[in-house]
Short mmCIF file of C-alpha atoms in Angstrom, two decimals:
data_model
loop_
_atom_site.label_atom_id
_atom_site.label_comp_id
_atom_site.label_asym_id
_atom_site.label_seq_id
_atom_site.Cartn_x
_atom_site.Cartn_y
_atom_site.Cartn_z
CA MET A 1 -23.58 -82.19 -23.85
CA ARG A 2 -21.95 -84.76 -26.12
CA ILE A 3 -18.79 -85.12 -28.17
CA LYS A 4 -18.57 -87.17 -31.36
CA VAL A 5 -15.74 -88.83 -33.26
CA LYS A 6 -15.73 -90.81 -36.49
CA GLU A 7 -13.35 -93.40 -37.88
CA GLU A 8 -13.59 -94.84 -41.38
CA VAL A 9 -12.09 -98.26 -41.99
CA LEU A 10 -11.94 -100.63 -44.93
CA GLY A 11 -13.44 -103.93 -43.90
CA THR A 12 -15.25 -107.01 -45.07
CA HIS A 13 -18.19 -108.96 -43.73
CA SER A 14 -20.83 -111.38 -44.93
CA TRP A 15 -24.29 -112.68 -44.10
CA SER A 16 -23.81 -116.38 -44.67
CA THR A 17 -27.39 -117.27 -43.72
CA CYS A 18 -29.08 -114.54 -45.77
CA PRO A 19 -32.62 -115.81 -46.51
CA ILE A 20 -33.45 -113.07 -49.05
CA ASP A 21 -32.86 -114.10 -52.66
CA ALA A 22 -32.81 -110.50 -53.93
CA VAL A 23 -29.70 -109.81 -51.84
CA GLY A 24 -28.27 -113.32 -51.82
CA PHE A 25 -24.88 -111.89 -52.84
CA LEU A 26 -24.52 -110.76 -49.22
CA LYS A 27 -23.75 -114.40 -48.35
CA ASN A 28 -20.32 -113.77 -49.86
CA GLU A 29 -17.64 -111.72 -48.19
CA HIS A 30 -17.88 -108.14 -49.45
CA HIS A 31 -16.10 -104.85 -48.81
CA HIS A 32 -17.37 -101.66 -47.24
CA ASN A 33 -15.85 -98.42 -46.09
CA PHE A 34 -17.29 -98.74 -42.60
CA GLN A 35 -17.96 -95.40 -40.95
CA ILE A 36 -17.88 -95.85 -37.20
CA HIS A 37 -19.31 -93.00 -35.16
CA VAL A 38 -18.94 -92.73 -31.39
CA GLU A 39 -20.80 -90.24 -29.25
CA CYS A 40 -20.02 -89.72 -25.56
CA LYS A 41 -21.72 -87.66 -22.90
CA VAL A 42 -19.60 -85.05 -21.16
CA LEU A 43 -20.54 -82.85 -18.23
CA HIS A 44 -18.67 -79.69 -19.21
CA ASP A 45 -17.10 -78.01 -22.22
CA ASN A 46 -13.45 -77.86 -21.13
CA ARG A 47 -11.89 -81.07 -22.43
CA GLU A 48 -13.44 -83.47 -19.96
CA LEU A 49 -12.86 -86.05 -22.69
CA GLU A 50 -10.42 -85.04 -25.42
CA PHE A 51 -11.52 -85.79 -29.01
CA LEU A 52 -8.11 -87.12 -30.03
CA THR A 53 -7.97 -89.42 -27.02
CA LEU A 54 -11.43 -90.80 -27.76
CA ARG A 55 -10.57 -91.40 -31.42
CA THR A 56 -7.31 -93.15 -30.46
CA HIS A 57 -9.25 -95.32 -28.01
CA LEU A 58 -11.75 -96.21 -30.75
CA LYS A 59 -8.92 -97.28 -33.06
CA LYS A 60 -7.45 -99.48 -30.31
CA ILE A 61 -10.84 -101.10 -29.68
CA ILE A 62 -11.26 -101.93 -33.37
CA ALA A 63 -7.74 -103.42 -33.51
CA TYR A 64 -8.39 -105.46 -30.35
CA CYS A 65 -11.80 -106.81 -31.37
CA PHE A 66 -11.34 -107.68 -35.03
CA PRO A 67 -8.58 -109.36 -37.03
CA VAL A 68 -6.78 -107.49 -39.79
CA GLN A 69 -5.49 -109.19 -42.92
CA ASP A 70 -3.65 -107.31 -45.66
CA GLY A 71 -4.70 -104.01 -44.10
CA ILE A 72 -8.40 -104.92 -44.23
CA ILE A 73 -10.47 -105.48 -41.10
CA ARG A 74 -12.27 -108.82 -41.18
CA PHE A 75 -15.63 -108.51 -39.40
CA GLY A 76 -16.65 -112.04 -40.40
CA ASP A 77 -20.35 -112.89 -40.36
CA ARG A 78 -21.28 -109.95 -38.10
CA SER A 79 -23.96 -107.46 -39.08
CA CYS A 80 -23.23 -103.74 -38.81
CA GLU A 81 -25.32 -103.72 -35.63
CA GLN A 82 -23.28 -106.57 -34.14
CA ILE A 83 -20.05 -104.76 -35.00
CA SER A 84 -21.41 -101.68 -33.25
CA ASN A 85 -22.41 -103.68 -30.17
CA GLU A 86 -18.95 -105.25 -29.94
CA ILE A 87 -17.25 -101.85 -30.09
CA THR A 88 -19.69 -100.38 -27.55
CA LYS A 89 -18.83 -103.11 -25.02
CA HIS A 90 -15.27 -101.78 -24.87
CA LEU A 91 -15.94 -98.05 -24.63
#
């Protein structure tokens, strides 16, 4: 059995070493509405892990791992997969 939570955040990132001309614009910092989904295994169906607690924990992880400037999360040169890996380390 698993529970899932989602957090959507406004953030920027870039791919400064992008080798693909067709998407060369990705070298520049650009915005996304990042949708971050977390799924956790639970052993029973009676609030072993509360949804609200998990979502609050996810928000704290994001705030701890990534700087915020003007209300926008700055993910730097990280790919979406690298952002995910960084968050996962702290779950």
